[in-house]
CSV table of C-alpha atoms in Angstrom, one decimal:
chain,number,residue,atom,x,y,z
A,1,ASP,CA,15.8,-11.0,-4.6
A,2,ASP,CA,12.9,-13.5,-5.3
A,3,ASP,CA,12.8,-14.8,-1.8
A,4,ASP,CA,10.8,-12.3,0.3
A,5,ASP,CA,10.7,-12.4,4.1
A,6,GLY,CA,7.2,-13.0,5.4
A,7,ALA,CA,7.4,-9.7,7.4
A,8,ASP,CA,7.8,-7.7,4.1
A,9,LYS,CA,5.2,-6.1,1.9
A,10,ILE,CA,5.6,-5.7,-1.8
A,11,ASN,CA,4.6,-2.4,-3.4
A,12,GLY,CA,5.2,-2.8,-7.1
A,13,ASN,CA,8.9,-3.3,-7.4
A,14,ARG,CA,9.6,-1.8,-4.0
A,15,LYS,CA,9.9,-3.9,-0.9
A,16,THR,CA,9.1,-2.3,2.4
A,17,SER,CA,9.4,-3.8,5.9
A,18,LEU,CA,6.6,-3.8,8.4
A,19,PRO,CA,7.2,-1.4,11.3
A,20,PRO,CA,8.2,-3.0,14.6
A,21,PRO,CA,5.5,-4.0,17.2
A,22,LEU,CA,4.7,-1.6,20.0
A,23,PRO,CA,7.1,-2.3,22.9
A,24,LEU,CA,5.5,-4.0,25.9
A,25,HIS,CA,6.2,-2.6,29.3
A,26,PRO,CA,5.5,-4.6,32.5
A,27,ARG,CA,3.9,-1.7,34.3
A,28,HIS,CA,2.0,-0.2,31.4
A,29,ARG,CA,-0.8,-2.3,30.0
A,30,VAL,CA,-2.4,-1.4,26.7
A,31,HIS,CA,-5.2,-3.1,24.8
A,32,LEU,CA,-6.8,-2.4,21.4
A,33,LEU,CA,-10.6,-2.4,21.6
A,34,PHE,CA,-12.3,-3.7,18.5
A,35,GLY,CA,-16.0,-4.2,17.8
A,36,ALA,CA,-17.9,-6.6,15.6
A,37,ASN,CA,-19.7,-3.6,14.1
A,38,THR,CA,-20.5,0.1,14.8
A,39,ASP,CA,-23.0,0.7,17.6
A,40,VAL,CA,-22.2,-2.5,19.5
A,41,GLY,CA,-21.0,-0.5,22.6
A,42,LYS,CA,-17.2,-0.1,22.1
A,43,SER,CA,-17.2,3.3,23.9
A,44,ILE,CA,-19.4,2.0,26.7
A,45,VAL,CA,-17.0,-0.9,27.3
A,46,SER,CA,-14.0,1.5,27.1
A,47,SER,CA,-15.5,3.7,29.7
A,48,GLY,CA,-16.4,0.8,31.9
A,49,LEU,CA,-12.9,-0.6,31.8
A,50,LEU,CA,-11.3,2.7,32.6
A,51,GLY,CA,-13.8,3.2,35.4
A,52,ALA,CA,-12.9,-0.2,36.8
A,53,ALA,CA,-9.2,0.6,36.6
A,54,SER,CA,-9.9,3.7,38.6
A,55,LEU,CA,-11.9,1.7,41.2
A,56,ALA,CA,-9.1,-0.9,41.3
A,57,ALA,CA,-6.5,1.8,42.1
A,58,LYS,CA,-8.7,3.1,44.9
A,59,ARG,CA,-9.3,-0.5,46.1
A,60,ASP,CA,-5.6,-1.2,46.2
A,61,SER,CA,-4.6,2.2,47.6
A,62,THR,CA,-2.5,2.9,44.4
A,63,ILE,CA,-4.5,5.8,43.2
A,64,SER,CA,-1.5,8.2,43.4
A,65,GLN,CA,0.6,5.7,41.5
A,66,THR,CA,-1.8,5.1,38.6
A,67,LYS,CA,-2.4,6.8,35.2
A,68,LEU,CA,-5.2,5.8,32.9
A,69,ASN,CA,-5.4,6.8,29.2
A,70,TYR,CA,-8.1,6.6,26.5
A,71,ILE,CA,-6.9,6.9,22.9
A,72,LYS,CA,-9.3,7.3,19.9
A,73,PRO,CA,-7.1,7.4,16.8
A,74,LEU,CA,-9.9,8.1,14.3
A,75,GLN,CA,-13.0,10.0,15.2
A,76,CYS,CA,-15.8,10.8,12.7
A,77,GLY,CA,-18.6,13.0,14.0
A,78,GLY,CA,-19.3,13.5,17.7
A,79,SER,CA,-16.7,12.6,20.4
A,80,ASP,CA,-16.3,9.2,22.0
A,81,GLU,CA,-13.7,10.9,24.2
A,82,SER,CA,-16.4,13.1,25.6
A,83,PHE,CA,-18.6,10.1,26.2
A,84,VAL,CA,-15.9,8.4,28.3
A,85,TYR,CA,-15.3,11.7,30.1
A,86,SER,CA,-19.0,12.1,31.0
A,87,HIS,CA,-19.1,8.6,32.6
A,88,ASN,CA,-15.9,8.9,34.5
A,89,THR,CA,-16.6,12.2,36.3
A,90,ASN,CA,-18.6,12.7,39.5
A,91,ASN,CA,-19.3,15.7,41.7
A,92,SER,CA,-16.5,15.1,44.2
A,93,GLU,CA,-13.6,14.1,41.9
A,94,LYS,CA,-12.7,14.9,38.3
A,95,VAL,CA,-10.8,11.9,37.1
A,96,PHE,CA,-10.8,12.6,33.3
A,97,VAL,CA,-8.8,15.4,31.7
A,98,ALA,CA,-8.7,15.8,27.9
A,99,GLU,CA,-5.8,17.4,26.1
A,100,ASN,CA,-6.0,21.2,25.7
A,101,ASN,CA,-5.6,23.1,22.5
A,102,ASN,CA,-1.8,23.0,22.8
A,103,GLY,CA,-1.8,19.3,23.0
A,104,LYS,CA,-0.7,19.3,26.6
A,105,PRO,CA,-2.8,17.2,29.0
A,106,GLY,CA,-3.6,18.6,32.4
A,107,ASP,CA,-3.5,16.8,35.7
A,108,GLY,CA,-6.0,14.0,36.2
A,109,LEU,CA,-6.3,10.2,36.7
A,110,ILE,CA,-7.6,9.6,33.2
A,111,LYS,CA,-6.4,11.4,30.1
A,112,GLY,CA,-8.1,11.4,26.7
A,113,HIS,CA,-6.3,11.6,23.3
A,114,THR,CA,-8.2,11.9,20.1
A,115,LEU,CA,-5.6,11.9,17.3
A,116,PHE,CA,-7.5,12.7,14.1
A,117,THR,CA,-11.0,14.1,13.8
A,118,TRP,CA,-13.5,14.6,11.0
A,119,GLN,CA,-16.9,16.3,11.4
A,120,THR,CA,-18.8,14.0,9.0
A,121,PRO,CA,-20.5,11.1,10.9
A,122,ALA,CA,-19.4,8.4,8.4
A,123,SER,CA,-16.7,5.9,7.8
A,124,PRO,CA,-13.2,7.4,8.1
A,125,HIS,CA,-12.4,6.6,4.4
A,126,LEU,CA,-15.4,8.6,3.3
A,127,ALA,CA,-15.2,11.4,5.8
A,128,SER,CA,-11.6,12.1,4.9
A,129,ARG,CA,-12.6,12.3,1.2
A,130,LEU,CA,-15.6,14.5,1.7
A,131,GLU,CA,-13.7,16.9,3.9
A,132,SER,CA,-10.5,16.8,1.8
A,133,TYR,CA,-8.5,15.9,4.9
A,134,PRO,CA,-6.4,12.8,4.0
A,135,VAL,CA,-4.6,10.9,6.8
A,136,SER,CA,-2.4,7.9,5.8
A,137,ASP,CA,-1.8,4.7,7.8
A,138,ASP,CA,1.7,5.8,8.4
A,139,GLU,CA,0.5,9.1,9.9
A,140,VAL,CA,-2.0,7.3,12.2
A,141,LEU,CA,0.6,4.8,13.4
A,142,SER,CA,3.3,7.5,13.9
A,143,SER,CA,0.9,9.6,15.9
A,144,LEU,CA,-0.2,6.6,17.9
A,145,ARG,CA,3.3,5.5,18.7
A,146,LYS,CA,4.3,9.1,19.7
A,147,CYS,CA,1.2,9.3,22.0
A,148,TRP,CA,2.0,5.9,23.6
A,149,ASN,CA,5.7,6.7,24.1
A,150,GLN,CA,4.7,9.9,25.9
A,151,ILE,CA,2.3,8.0,28.1
A,152,VAL,CA,5.1,5.7,29.2
A,153,ILE,CA,7.6,8.5,29.7
A,154,ASP,CA,5.1,10.5,31.8
A,155,ALA,CA,4.2,7.4,33.9
A,156,GLU,CA,7.9,6.4,34.4
A,157,GLU,CA,8.9,9.9,35.4
A,158,GLY,CA,6.2,9.7,38.2
A,159,GLU,CA,7.1,6.1,39.0
A,160,LYS,CA,3.5,5.1,38.2
A,161,LYS,CA,1.9,2.3,36.3
A,162,SER,CA,-0.7,2.9,33.6
A,163,THR,CA,-3.6,1.3,31.8
A,164,THR,CA,-4.4,2.4,28.2
A,165,ILE,CA,-7.4,1.6,26.0
A,166,ILE,CA,-7.0,2.3,22.2
A,167,GLU,CA,-10.5,2.3,20.7
A,168,THR,CA,-10.8,1.5,17.0
A,169,ALA,CA,-13.5,2.9,14.6
A,170,GLY,CA,-16.5,0.9,13.4
A,171,GLY,CA,-16.0,-2.8,12.9
A,172,VAL,CA,-12.9,-5.0,12.5
A,173,LEU,CA,-13.0,-4.7,8.7
A,174,SER,CA,-14.3,-1.1,8.6
A,175,PRO,CA,-12.2,1.2,6.5
A,176,SER,CA,-9.5,3.5,7.9
A,177,SER,CA,-8.9,7.0,6.7
A,178,SER,CA,-8.1,7.6,3.0
A,179,SER,CA,-4.9,9.1,1.7
A,180,PRO,CA,-3.0,9.3,-1.6
A,181,LEU,CA,0.0,8.2,0.5
A,182,ASN,CA,-1.6,4.8,1.1
A,183,HIS,CA,-0.1,2.8,-1.7
A,184,GLN,CA,0.8,-0.7,-0.4
A,185,ILE,CA,-0.8,-4.0,-1.4
A,186,ASN,CA,-3.1,-4.1,1.6
A,187,HIS,CA,-4.8,-0.8,0.5
A,188,SER,CA,-8.0,-0.6,-1.5
A,189,LEU,CA,-7.8,-0.2,-5.3
A,190,SER,CA,-8.8,3.1,-6.8
A,191,SER,CA,-12.4,3.6,-7.7
A,192,SER,CA,-13.4,4.6,-11.3
A,193,GLY,CA,-14.9,8.0,-11.2
A,194,SER,CA,-16.1,9.9,-8.1
A,195,ARG,CA,-19.3,10.3,-6.2
A,196,SER,CA,-21.3,13.5,-6.3
A,197,GLY,CA,-20.0,16.0,-3.8
A,198,MET,CA,-16.5,14.6,-3.6
A,199,PRO,CA,-13.4,16.1,-5.2
A,200,ASN,CA,-12.5,14.2,-8.4
A,201,SER,CA,-9.1,13.3,-7.0
A,202,THR,CA,-10.3,11.6,-3.8
A,203,PRO,CA,-11.2,8.1,-5.2
A,204,LYS,CA,-7.4,7.7,-5.7
A,205,TRP,CA,-7.1,8.1,-1.9
A,206,LYS,CA,-6.7,4.5,-0.8
A,207,TRP,CA,-7.5,2.9,2.6
A,208,SER,CA,-6.9,-0.2,4.6
A,209,THR,CA,-9.2,-2.0,7.1
A,210,GLN,CA,-9.0,-1.3,10.8
A,211,ALA,CA,-7.6,-4.8,11.4
A,212,ASP,CA,-4.8,-4.3,8.9
A,213,LEU,CA,-4.1,-0.7,10.1
A,214,TYR,CA,-3.1,-1.8,13.6
A,215,SER,CA,-1.8,-5.3,13.0
A,216,SER,CA,1.9,-4.3,13.1
A,217,LEU,CA,1.5,-3.1,16.7
A,218,GLN,CA,0.9,-6.7,17.8
A,219,LEU,CA,-1.2,-5.6,20.7
A,220,PRO,CA,-3.7,-7.8,22.6
A,221,VAL,CA,-7.4,-7.2,22.0
A,222,VAL,CA,-10.6,-6.6,23.9
A,223,PHE,CA,-13.4,-7.4,21.5
A,224,VAL,CA,-17.1,-6.3,21.7
A,225,GLY,CA,-19.4,-8.8,20.1
A,226,ASP,CA,-22.7,-8.2,18.3
A,227,PRO,CA,-25.6,-9.1,20.7
A,228,LYS,CA,-28.4,-8.8,18.2
A,229,LEU,CA,-30.3,-11.3,16.1
A,230,GLY,CA,-27.8,-12.2,13.3
A,231,GLY,CA,-24.9,-11.1,15.4
A,232,ILE,CA,-23.3,-14.6,15.8
A,233,SER,CA,-22.1,-14.7,12.2
A,234,VAL,CA,-20.8,-11.1,12.4
A,235,THR,CA,-19.0,-11.8,15.7
A,236,LEU,CA,-17.4,-15.1,14.5
A,237,ALA,CA,-16.3,-13.6,11.1
A,238,SER,CA,-14.8,-10.6,12.9
A,239,LEU,CA,-12.8,-12.8,15.3
A,240,GLU,CA,-11.6,-15.0,12.4
A,241,ALA,CA,-10.4,-11.8,10.7
A,242,LEU,CA,-8.5,-10.8,13.8
A,243,TRP,CA,-6.9,-14.3,14.3
A,244,SER,CA,-5.9,-14.5,10.6
A,245,ARG,CA,-3.9,-11.3,11.1
A,246,GLY,CA,-2.1,-12.6,14.2
A,247,TYR,CA,-4.1,-10.8,16.9
A,248,HIS,CA,-4.6,-12.3,20.4
A,249,VAL,CA,-8.0,-11.7,21.8
A,250,ASP,CA,-7.9,-11.6,25.6
A,251,ALA,CA,-11.6,-11.0,26.3
A,252,VAL,CA,-15.0,-10.8,24.5
A,253,VAL,CA,-17.8,-8.6,25.9
A,254,PHE,CA,-21.4,-8.6,24.8
A,255,ILE,CA,-24.0,-6.1,25.9
A,256,GLU,CA,-27.4,-7.6,25.9
A,257,ALA,CA,-29.6,-6.4,23.0
A,258,ALA,CA,-32.7,-4.4,23.8
A,259,LYS,CA,-35.8,-6.7,23.9
A,260,THR,CA,-38.4,-6.3,21.2
A,261,ASN,CA,-42.1,-5.7,21.9
A,262,SER,CA,-43.3,-8.1,19.2
A,263,GLU,CA,-46.9,-9.3,19.8
A,264,ASN,CA,-47.0,-11.9,17.0
A,265,ASP,CA,-44.0,-14.0,17.9
A,266,ARG,CA,-41.7,-14.9,20.8
A,267,GLU,CA,-38.8,-12.6,19.9
A,268,GLY,CA,-39.5,-10.5,23.0
A,269,ASP,CA,-38.8,-13.4,25.2
A,270,ILE,CA,-35.4,-14.2,23.7
A,271,HIS,CA,-32.2,-12.9,25.1
A,272,PHE,CA,-30.1,-12.7,22.0
A,273,GLY,CA,-27.0,-11.4,23.7
A,274,GLU,CA,-26.9,-14.3,26.1
A,275,GLY,CA,-27.6,-16.7,23.2
A,276,ASN,CA,-24.8,-15.2,21.1
A,277,THR,CA,-22.4,-15.4,24.1
A,278,GLU,CA,-23.2,-19.1,24.6
A,279,ALA,CA,-22.8,-19.7,20.8
A,280,LEU,CA,-19.4,-18.1,20.9
A,281,ARG,CA,-18.3,-20.3,23.9
A,282,GLU,CA,-19.4,-23.4,22.0
A,283,TYR,CA,-17.6,-22.3,18.8
A,284,ILE,CA,-14.4,-21.6,20.8
A,285,ALA,CA,-14.6,-25.0,22.5
A,286,MET,CA,-15.0,-26.7,19.1
A,287,LYS,CA,-12.3,-24.7,17.4
A,288,SER,CA,-9.8,-25.2,20.3
A,289,LEU,CA,-10.4,-29.0,20.2
A,290,ARG,CA,-9.9,-29.0,16.4
A,291,THR,CA,-6.8,-26.9,16.3
A,292,GLY,CA,-5.3,-27.7,19.7
A,293,LYS,CA,-5.0,-23.9,20.4
A,294,LYS,CA,-6.6,-22.2,23.4
A,295,LEU,CA,-7.9,-19.1,21.6
A,296,ILE,CA,-10.1,-17.5,24.3
A,297,ALA,CA,-10.6,-18.7,27.9
A,298,GLN,CA,-14.3,-19.4,28.7
A,299,ASP,CA,-14.2,-17.0,31.6
A,300,SER,CA,-13.0,-14.3,29.3
A,301,ILE,CA,-16.3,-14.3,27.4
A,302,VAL,CA,-19.0,-12.3,29.2
A,303,CYS,CA,-22.4,-10.8,28.6
A,304,LEU,CA,-23.5,-7.6,30.4
A,305,PRO,CA,-27.2,-6.7,31.0
A,306,GLU,CA,-29.0,-4.6,28.4
A,307,LEU,CA,-28.7,-0.8,28.6
A,308,PRO,CA,-31.6,1.3,29.9
A,309,PRO,CA,-33.7,2.9,27.1
A,310,MET,CA,-32.8,6.4,26.0
A,311,PRO,CA,-32.7,9.0,27.4
A,312,ILE,CA,-32.2,7.3,30.8
A,313,PRO,CA,-28.5,8.0,32.0
A,314,LEU,CA,-26.1,5.1,32.2
A,315,ASN,CA,-24.9,5.9,35.8
A,316,GLU,CA,-26.9,3.3,37.5
A,317,TRP,CA,-26.1,0.7,34.8
A,318,TYR,CA,-22.4,1.3,35.3
A,319,GLU,CA,-22.8,1.1,39.1
A,320,SER,CA,-24.7,-2.2,38.9
A,321,ASN,CA,-22.0,-3.7,36.7
A,322,GLU,CA,-18.9,-2.5,38.6
A,323,GLY,CA,-18.2,-6.0,39.7
A,324,SER,CA,-18.2,-7.3,36.1
A,325,PHE,CA,-15.9,-4.6,34.9
A,326,LEU,CA,-13.6,-5.0,37.9
A,327,ALA,CA,-13.4,-8.7,37.1
A,328,LEU,CA,-12.5,-7.9,33.5
A,329,HIS,CA,-9.9,-5.4,34.6
A,330,ASP,CA,-8.2,-8.0,36.8
A,331,LEU,CA,-8.4,-10.6,34.1
A,332,LEU,CA,-6.8,-8.3,31.6
A,333,TRP,CA,-3.9,-7.6,33.9
A,334,LYS,CA,-3.5,-11.3,34.5
A,335,ARG,CA,-3.3,-11.9,30.8
A,336,TRP,CA,-0.9,-9.0,30.4
A,337,ASN,CA,1.5,-10.3,33.0
A,338,SER,CA,1.3,-13.9,31.6
A,339,ARG,CA,2.1,-12.5,28.1
A,340,LEU,CA,5.2,-10.7,29.4
A,341,LEU,CA,6.5,-14.0,30.8
A,342,ARG,CA,6.4,-15.5,27.3
A,343,GLN,CA,7.9,-12.7,25.3
A,344,PRO,CA,10.5,-9.9,25.6
A,345,SER,CA,9.5,-6.6,27.2
A,346,ILE,CA,11.1,-3.3,28.1
A,347,SER,CA,11.7,-2.9,31.8
């Protein structure tokens, strides 16, 4: 029993197998959306991609044969689902419908699914401890698989195709939710003592990183890079963390950082987002040459214009970038179809 399969995890003297990957369906595309950090624009990109999927369905006259889904497994403070809703609704057509209190979604082109919620605007591992509401990795993955299976069943019953975005929380290595049921080797070690305001037992609630939490699903990734000064290192480190866990990154999106108003230097003239985008392209070219692997296609790395300053609404920004989001939508479907040619799927 000394030879352990690479797909197994060791927990003390107990060996447990990793869960199977999420089944791929030719007509039902699903991408995980990771970010280099919090506040890099994950929900903005999620909303734009779902809006583009809606526009593509109208463009291709397949609106009645299409279902779109937004899944937020872990939500701490606020509601990213509400943000996506607010930017995919207009006066003439309501295209986003959230689940009601009975967990039953209504009719609509886009449906939102927030699986676990805490009120504290903090990392999930901390919010779950502060609110004494533990959620284990197994519970997250079980709920996510159940949600995904229902999405496929509903779409298949209506003979429709679907696009689903699963938006993660924080950055690639940000903590997941804490739970005393998290006890495998990829979970954090217990802290000694507890912080003020937390129950004494909660430091024993362990957590894993976002990247480790979802790795068993083996889903392709849309990654949102950090466009700010210093963001190159964070972006590259995050991508390396994803690649080391077996993720395939289909696209990288930067949103140009807001310009500074410095009077003493030239920072206000520098477009850091464009610079970080070009730096990533150069890094990918170097790494691909060195390893012989095509990690990310050059046309899959894009930089969108900076957002308007608060409190200006984003409606015009989204409208002006419809072409970019549509191009990303088409590219992701191309990558999805190519992937299905190389590995088994469920018809």
